[in-house]
Every structure is written in structure tokens, then in C-alpha cells.
Short mmCIF file of C-alpha atoms and ligand atoms in Angstrom, two decimals:
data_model
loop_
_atom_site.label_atom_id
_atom_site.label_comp_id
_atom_site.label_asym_id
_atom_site.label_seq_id
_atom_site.Cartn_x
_atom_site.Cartn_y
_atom_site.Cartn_z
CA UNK G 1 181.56 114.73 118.79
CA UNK G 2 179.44 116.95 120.99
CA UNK G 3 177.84 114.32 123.02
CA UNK G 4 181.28 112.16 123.56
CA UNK G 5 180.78 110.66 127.27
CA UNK G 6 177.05 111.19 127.07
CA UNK G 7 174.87 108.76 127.93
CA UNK G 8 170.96 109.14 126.25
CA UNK G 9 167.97 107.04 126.88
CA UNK G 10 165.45 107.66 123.90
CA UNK G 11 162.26 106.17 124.45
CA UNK G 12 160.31 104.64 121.51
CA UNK G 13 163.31 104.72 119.10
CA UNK G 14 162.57 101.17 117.77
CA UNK G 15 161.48 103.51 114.59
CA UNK G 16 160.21 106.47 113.18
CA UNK G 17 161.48 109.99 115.16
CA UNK G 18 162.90 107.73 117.62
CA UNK G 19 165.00 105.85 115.66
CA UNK G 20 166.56 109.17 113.64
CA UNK G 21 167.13 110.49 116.89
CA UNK G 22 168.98 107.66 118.54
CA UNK G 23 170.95 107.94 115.24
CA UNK G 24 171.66 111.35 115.52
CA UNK G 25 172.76 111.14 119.02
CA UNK G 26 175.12 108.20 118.46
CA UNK G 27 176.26 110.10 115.79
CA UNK G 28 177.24 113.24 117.72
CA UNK G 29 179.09 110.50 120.55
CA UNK G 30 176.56 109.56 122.58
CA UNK G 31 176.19 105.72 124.20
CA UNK G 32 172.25 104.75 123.10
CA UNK G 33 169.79 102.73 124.69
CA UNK G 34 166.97 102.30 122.43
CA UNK G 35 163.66 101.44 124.69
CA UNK G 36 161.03 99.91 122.75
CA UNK G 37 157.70 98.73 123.48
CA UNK G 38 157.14 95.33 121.06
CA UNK G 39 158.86 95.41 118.00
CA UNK G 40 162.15 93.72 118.98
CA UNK G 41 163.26 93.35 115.22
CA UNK G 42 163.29 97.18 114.52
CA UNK G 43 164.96 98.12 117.82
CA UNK G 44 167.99 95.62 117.27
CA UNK G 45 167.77 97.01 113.72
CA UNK G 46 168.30 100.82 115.09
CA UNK G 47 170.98 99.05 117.42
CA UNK G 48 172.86 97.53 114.52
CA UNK G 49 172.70 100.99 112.24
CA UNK G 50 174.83 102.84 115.88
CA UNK G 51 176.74 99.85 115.70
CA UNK G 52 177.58 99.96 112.16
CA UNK G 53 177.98 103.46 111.94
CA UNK G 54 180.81 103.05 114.88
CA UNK G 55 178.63 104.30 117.75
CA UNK G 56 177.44 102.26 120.66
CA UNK G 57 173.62 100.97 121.46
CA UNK G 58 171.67 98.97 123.48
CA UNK G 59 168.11 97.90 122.86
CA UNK G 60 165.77 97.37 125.92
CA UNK G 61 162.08 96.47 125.64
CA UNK G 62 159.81 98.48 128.49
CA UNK G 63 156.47 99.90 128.10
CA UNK G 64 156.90 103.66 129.61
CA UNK G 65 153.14 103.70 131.23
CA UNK G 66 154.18 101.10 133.66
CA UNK G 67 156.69 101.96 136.91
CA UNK G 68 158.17 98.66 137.11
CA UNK G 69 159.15 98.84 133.61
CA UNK G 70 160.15 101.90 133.39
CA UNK G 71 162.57 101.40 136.96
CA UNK G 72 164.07 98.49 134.75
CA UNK G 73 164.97 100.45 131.82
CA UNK G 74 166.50 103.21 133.59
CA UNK G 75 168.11 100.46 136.04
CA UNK G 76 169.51 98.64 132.83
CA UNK G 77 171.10 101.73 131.88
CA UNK G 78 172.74 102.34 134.99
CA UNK G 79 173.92 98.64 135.01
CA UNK G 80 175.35 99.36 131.47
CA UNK G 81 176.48 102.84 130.85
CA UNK G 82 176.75 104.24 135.03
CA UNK G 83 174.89 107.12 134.56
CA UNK G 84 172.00 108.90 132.57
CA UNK G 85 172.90 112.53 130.95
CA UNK G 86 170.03 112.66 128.09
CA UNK G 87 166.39 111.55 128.02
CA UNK G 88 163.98 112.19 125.72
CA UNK G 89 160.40 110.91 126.13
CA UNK G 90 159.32 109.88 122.34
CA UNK G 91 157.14 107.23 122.80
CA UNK G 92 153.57 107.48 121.44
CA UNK G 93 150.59 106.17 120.59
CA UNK G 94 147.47 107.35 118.52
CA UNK G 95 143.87 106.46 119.13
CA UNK G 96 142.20 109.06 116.44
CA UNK G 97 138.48 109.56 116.70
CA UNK G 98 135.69 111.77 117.26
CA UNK G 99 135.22 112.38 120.71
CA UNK G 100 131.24 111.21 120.59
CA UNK G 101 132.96 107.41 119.33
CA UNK G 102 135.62 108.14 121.75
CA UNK G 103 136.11 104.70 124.36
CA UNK G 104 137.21 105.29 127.66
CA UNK G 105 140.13 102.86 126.35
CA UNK G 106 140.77 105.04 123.94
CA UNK G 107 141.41 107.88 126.17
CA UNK G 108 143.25 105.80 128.62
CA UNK G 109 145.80 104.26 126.21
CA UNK G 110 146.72 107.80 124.81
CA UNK G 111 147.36 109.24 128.67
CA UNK G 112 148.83 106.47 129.75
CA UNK G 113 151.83 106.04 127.28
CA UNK G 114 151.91 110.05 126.16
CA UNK G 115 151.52 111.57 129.23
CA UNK G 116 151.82 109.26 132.19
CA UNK G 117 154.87 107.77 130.38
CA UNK G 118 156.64 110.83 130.08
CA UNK G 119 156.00 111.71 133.79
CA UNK G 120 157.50 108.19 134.46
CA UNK G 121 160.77 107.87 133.01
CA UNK G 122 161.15 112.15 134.08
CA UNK G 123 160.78 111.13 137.76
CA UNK G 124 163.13 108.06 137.64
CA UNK G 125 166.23 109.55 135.64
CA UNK G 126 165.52 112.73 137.61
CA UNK G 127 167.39 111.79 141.34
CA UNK G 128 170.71 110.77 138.93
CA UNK G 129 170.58 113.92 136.90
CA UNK G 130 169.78 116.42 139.87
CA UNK G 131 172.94 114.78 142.19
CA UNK G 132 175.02 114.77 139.13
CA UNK G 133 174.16 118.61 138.52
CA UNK G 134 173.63 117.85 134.90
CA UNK G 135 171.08 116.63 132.57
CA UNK G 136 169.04 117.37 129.35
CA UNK G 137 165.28 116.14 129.04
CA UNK G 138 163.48 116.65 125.92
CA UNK G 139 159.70 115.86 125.27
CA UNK G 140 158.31 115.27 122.26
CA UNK G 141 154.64 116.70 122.38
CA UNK G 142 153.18 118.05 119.15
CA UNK G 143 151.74 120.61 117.13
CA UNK G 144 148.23 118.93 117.77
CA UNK G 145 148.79 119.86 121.68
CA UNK G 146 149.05 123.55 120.88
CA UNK G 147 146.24 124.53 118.13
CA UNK G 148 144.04 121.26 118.92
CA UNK G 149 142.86 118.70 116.41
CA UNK G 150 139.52 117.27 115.58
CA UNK G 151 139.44 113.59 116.03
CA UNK G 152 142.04 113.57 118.20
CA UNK G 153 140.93 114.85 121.62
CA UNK G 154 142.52 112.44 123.41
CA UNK G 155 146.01 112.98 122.06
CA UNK G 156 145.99 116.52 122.02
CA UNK G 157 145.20 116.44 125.68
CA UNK G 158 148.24 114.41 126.27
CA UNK G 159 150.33 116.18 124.13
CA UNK G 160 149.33 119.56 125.84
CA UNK G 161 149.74 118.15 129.00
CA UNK G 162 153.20 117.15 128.06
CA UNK G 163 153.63 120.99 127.47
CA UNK G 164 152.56 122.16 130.59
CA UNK G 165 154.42 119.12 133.09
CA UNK G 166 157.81 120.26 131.35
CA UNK G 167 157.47 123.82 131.80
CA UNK G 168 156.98 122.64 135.67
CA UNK G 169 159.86 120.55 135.65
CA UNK G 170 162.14 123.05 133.87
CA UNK G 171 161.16 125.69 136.95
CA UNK G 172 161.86 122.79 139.49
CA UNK G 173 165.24 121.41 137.66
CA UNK G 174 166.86 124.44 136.45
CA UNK G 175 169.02 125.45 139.50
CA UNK G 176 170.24 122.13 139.50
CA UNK G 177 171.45 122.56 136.01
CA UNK G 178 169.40 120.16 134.17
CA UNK G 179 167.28 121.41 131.61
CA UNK G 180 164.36 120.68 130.07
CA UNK G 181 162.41 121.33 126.67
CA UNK G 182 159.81 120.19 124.24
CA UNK G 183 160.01 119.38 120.48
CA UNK G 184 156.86 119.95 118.90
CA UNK G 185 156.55 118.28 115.63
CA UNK G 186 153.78 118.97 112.91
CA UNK G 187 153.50 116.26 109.93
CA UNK G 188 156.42 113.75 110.10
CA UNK G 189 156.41 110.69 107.49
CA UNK G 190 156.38 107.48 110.09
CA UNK G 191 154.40 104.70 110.33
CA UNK G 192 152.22 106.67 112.84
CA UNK G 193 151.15 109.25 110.04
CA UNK G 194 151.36 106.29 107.01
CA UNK G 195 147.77 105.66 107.90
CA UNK G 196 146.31 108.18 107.01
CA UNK G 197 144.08 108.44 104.45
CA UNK G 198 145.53 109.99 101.53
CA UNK G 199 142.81 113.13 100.86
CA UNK G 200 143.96 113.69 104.79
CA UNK G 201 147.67 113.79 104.06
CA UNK G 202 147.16 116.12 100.68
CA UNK G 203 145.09 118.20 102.50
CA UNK G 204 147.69 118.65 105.72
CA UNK G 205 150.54 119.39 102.71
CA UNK G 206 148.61 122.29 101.63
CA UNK G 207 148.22 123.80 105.34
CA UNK G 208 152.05 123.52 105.45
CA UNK G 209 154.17 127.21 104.36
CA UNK G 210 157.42 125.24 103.67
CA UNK G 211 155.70 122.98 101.28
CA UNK G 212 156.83 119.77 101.98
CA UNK G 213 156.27 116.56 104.60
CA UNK G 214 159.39 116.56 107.35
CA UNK G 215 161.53 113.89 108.17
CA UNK G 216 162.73 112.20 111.13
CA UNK G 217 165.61 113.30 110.75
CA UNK G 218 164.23 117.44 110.75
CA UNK G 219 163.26 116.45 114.46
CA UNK G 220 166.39 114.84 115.53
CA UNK G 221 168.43 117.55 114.61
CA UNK G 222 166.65 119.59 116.52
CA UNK G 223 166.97 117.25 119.89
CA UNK G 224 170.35 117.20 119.00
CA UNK G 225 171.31 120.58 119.54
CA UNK G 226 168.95 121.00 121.96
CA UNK G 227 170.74 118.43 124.30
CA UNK G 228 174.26 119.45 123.33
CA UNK G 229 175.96 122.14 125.63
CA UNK G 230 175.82 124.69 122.48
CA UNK G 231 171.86 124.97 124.01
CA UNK G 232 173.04 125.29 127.68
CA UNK G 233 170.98 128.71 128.18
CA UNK G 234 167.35 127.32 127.14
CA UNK G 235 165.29 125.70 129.22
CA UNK G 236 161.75 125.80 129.32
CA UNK G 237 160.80 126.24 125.70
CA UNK G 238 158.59 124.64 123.24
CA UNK G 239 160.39 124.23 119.91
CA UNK G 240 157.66 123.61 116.77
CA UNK G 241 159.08 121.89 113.64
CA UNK G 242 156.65 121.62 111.77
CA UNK G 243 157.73 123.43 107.91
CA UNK G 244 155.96 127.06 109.62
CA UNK G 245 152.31 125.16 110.46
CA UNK G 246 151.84 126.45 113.28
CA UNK G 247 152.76 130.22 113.34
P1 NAP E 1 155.89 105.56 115.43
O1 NAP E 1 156.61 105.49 114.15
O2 NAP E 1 154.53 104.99 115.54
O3 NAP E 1 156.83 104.92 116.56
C1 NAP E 1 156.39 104.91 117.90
C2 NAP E 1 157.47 104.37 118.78
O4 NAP E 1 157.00 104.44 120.14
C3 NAP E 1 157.81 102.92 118.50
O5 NAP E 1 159.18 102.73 118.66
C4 NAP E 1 157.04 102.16 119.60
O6 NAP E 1 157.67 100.94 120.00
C5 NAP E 1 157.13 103.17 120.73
N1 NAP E 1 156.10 102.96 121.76
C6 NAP E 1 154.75 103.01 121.62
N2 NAP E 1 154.16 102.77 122.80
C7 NAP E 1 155.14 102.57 123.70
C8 NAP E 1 155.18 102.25 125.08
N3 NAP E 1 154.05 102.12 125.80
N4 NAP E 1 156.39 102.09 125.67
C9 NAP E 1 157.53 102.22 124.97
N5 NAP E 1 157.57 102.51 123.67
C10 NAP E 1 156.39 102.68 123.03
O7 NAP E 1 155.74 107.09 115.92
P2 NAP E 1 156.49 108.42 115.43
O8 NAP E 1 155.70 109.04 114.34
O9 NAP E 1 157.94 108.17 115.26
O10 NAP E 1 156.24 109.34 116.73
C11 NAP E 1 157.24 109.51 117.72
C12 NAP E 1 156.77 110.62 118.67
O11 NAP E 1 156.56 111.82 117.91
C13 NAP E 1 155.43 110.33 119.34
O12 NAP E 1 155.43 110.84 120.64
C14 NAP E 1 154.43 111.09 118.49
O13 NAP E 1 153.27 111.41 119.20
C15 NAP E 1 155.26 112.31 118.15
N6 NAP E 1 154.80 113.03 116.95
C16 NAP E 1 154.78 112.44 115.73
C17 NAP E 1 154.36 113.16 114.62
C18 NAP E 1 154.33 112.57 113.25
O14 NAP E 1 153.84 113.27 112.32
N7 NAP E 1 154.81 111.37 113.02
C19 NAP E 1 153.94 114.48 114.79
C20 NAP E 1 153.97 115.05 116.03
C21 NAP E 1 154.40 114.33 117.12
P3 NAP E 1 157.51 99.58 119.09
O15 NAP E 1 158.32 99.84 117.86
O16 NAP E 1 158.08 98.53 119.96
O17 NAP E 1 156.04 99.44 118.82
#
């Protein structure tokens, strides 16, 4: 139980890479909170599968592109659990289309949960972590925000950015012990990638070496070591798992 005493906010782990990561954690010892944005049902469901599993949860609903919401959710924590050791900024949206159809909304939407979220709940678990002299933060960008995607300008911007604001974090954070990285997922079966249409998702299997779609559960294992103390030396770094896509 590697992350026994830890205490790990995931955000967007309702479902999907989220919710295999909040498992994983819980798994490894870690108290939960699940944040979610809407969906209620599948965050008490995530909730119920720590619980059941012997590990401990707590769902709390707060959209990560707005301040007030975010202060709760890391406030609720506090309330809960004392203190904050793990974050990882999942939450995400898509808005896919060409940039000429592109709305202003659409760009908006993306930023504002992808980027501006993760800038968010960084900043308000950041005074805890840097007094404590401890913390792990991992982003989930993607490998869209590294080789660029057509169709989705909007999210590749965000997920670049993502890149590039936890880089500058890990430089600011690192003599204060807390560490920071980003998981960069290719193709992972969720709802998020289930609409897709189907000549789309044959034609992204055949661009990936390993041959096969990933699972949540590739990811999370990945954040898991990451946070644990058996990473304690890397900060800074932009892991891809992606089945080789994107070498
Ligand atoms: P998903 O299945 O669509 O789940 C998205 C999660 O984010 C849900 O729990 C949703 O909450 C939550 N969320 C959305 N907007 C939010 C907001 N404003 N505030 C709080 N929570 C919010 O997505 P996924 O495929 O698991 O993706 C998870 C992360 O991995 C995202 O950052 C995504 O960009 C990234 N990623 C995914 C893939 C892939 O192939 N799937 C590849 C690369 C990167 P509700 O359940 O309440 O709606």
C-alpha cells in the first residue's frame, strides 16, 4: 500500500481515465475524492467500487473552470481528509471540428475546462502542498497536444498548453519537494473516444505500433507510480502512453 496516508483529489473521475485512476489510487491506499462535473450517478458509482473494494471515497460535484467551485472542492477535502498530497487534473472536454466551423464557444469551452481548469485546482492545492513540503501533481494532456490534430485545434491548444504550464510549475515547485508531471495519453476506449466514427477509430488502430486500443486502466498505472515515492526523482516530464503512437 504505497499511497497509505495519502490523500488524492482526481478531477473528472466520475468515469472513463478518471474513474480507473481513482481506482488505482484507492487501491494502492489512498483516501479518494472523486470531483465530477454532472453525472452524479457514475461518481457515487466510482465511490461505491473504493468502497467495495475496502478503500475510502468521496464524491464531490465542481466544475474545474470556475474558482468558486474549484475553492469548494479543495475546501471539502480539507474539511474531510485534512490535507491534499495528490492531484491530478483529468477533467476534459472535446469540441472536435475544423477550425473554419470552429465557434468561439467552441474554443472557449475546451480552454476553459482543459486548460484554465487545470491552472485552477494547481493554484488552490498548491499553498497546502508547498507548506507541507510534499506533493505530487499530475496532468493529463495528450498525444494530440504534442504532434497536433486536424479537427481539433482547439483541444490540442489546451492540451499543449497543459504541457508547457506544468513544466513551469515543476521549475517553481520542485525545491519545495512537490513534483509535477504530465500523462499523455494516445487512443483510450471512454465515452469521450466512443463517438467516433468507426472508419476514424480503424484508421487510428492502424497508426498504433502496439496494435491495440489502451485502457483506462494503461493510464492509471502510470499516475500511479508516478505519484508514489518509487518516482520521487522525476519531475518535469511528459510521459506518452499511447501503444508507441507517438515516437
Ligand atoms: P470522459 O470519459 O469523457 O470523462 C470526462 C470526465 O471529466 C467526466 O468524469 C466528466 O464529469 C469530467 N468533466 C468534464 N468537464 C468537467 C468540468 N468542467 N469539471 C469537472 N469535471 C468535468 O473522458 P476520458 O476519455 O476519460 O478523458 C479523461 C482525460 O483524458 C481528459 O482530460 C481527456 O482529454 C484525456 N485524454 C483522453 C484520451 C482518450 O482517448 N480517451 C486521450 C488523450 C487524453 P461528468 O461525468 O460529471 O460529466
Amino acid at each position: 500500500m504505497v499511497l497509505n496516508d495519502c490523500v488524492a483529489i482526481i478531477t473528472g473521475s466520475g468515469r472513463g481515465i478518471g474513474r480507473a485512476i481513482a481506482l488505482e489510487l484507492a487501491s494502492a491506499g489512498a483516501k479518494v475524492v472523486v470531483n465530477y462535473a454532472g453525472r452524479s450517478d457514475k461518481a457515487e458509482e466510482t465511490v461505491e467500487l473504493i468502497r467495495s473494494a475496502g478503500g475510502e471515497g468521496l464524491a464531490v460535484q465542481a466544475d474545474v473552470s470556475q474558482a468558486t467551485d474549484v475553492n469548494r472542492l479543495i475546501q471539502t477535502t480539507i474539511d474531510h481528509y485534512g490535507k491534499i498530497n495528490i492531484l491530478v487534473n483529468n477533467a476534459g472536454i472535446t469540441r472536435d471540428t475544423l477550425l473554419l466551423r470552429m465557434k468561439e464557444a467552441d474554443w472557449d469551452a475546451v480552454l476553459a475546462t482543459n486548460l484554465k481548469g487545470v491552472f485552477l485546482c494547481t493554484k488552490a492545492v498548491s499553498k497546502g502542498m508547498l507548506k507541507q513540503r510534499s506533493g505530487a501533481i499530475i496532468n493529463i494532456s495528450s498525444v494530440v497536444g504534442l504532434s497536433g490534430n486536424a479537427g481539433q485545434a482547439n483541444y490540442a491548444a489546451a492540451k499543449a498548453g497543459v504541457i508547457g504550464f506544468s513544466k513551469s510549475i515543476a521549475k517553481e515547485f520542485a525545491s519545495r519537494g512537490v513534483r509535477v508531471n504530465v500523462v499523455a495519453p494516445g487512443y483510450i476506449s471512454t465515452d469521450m473516444t466512443e463517438t467516433l466514427p468507426e472508419e476514424v477509430q480503424k484508421e487510428i488502430l492502424h497508426s498504433i505500433p502496439l496494435g491495440r486500443i489502451g485502457k483506462p486502466e494503461d493510464v492509471a498505472k502510470v499516475v500511479r507510480f508516478l505519484v508514489s515515492p518509487e518516482a520521487s526523482y522525476i519531475t518535469g516530464q511528459t510521459v506518452c502512453v499511447d501503444g508507441g503512437m507517438e515516437m
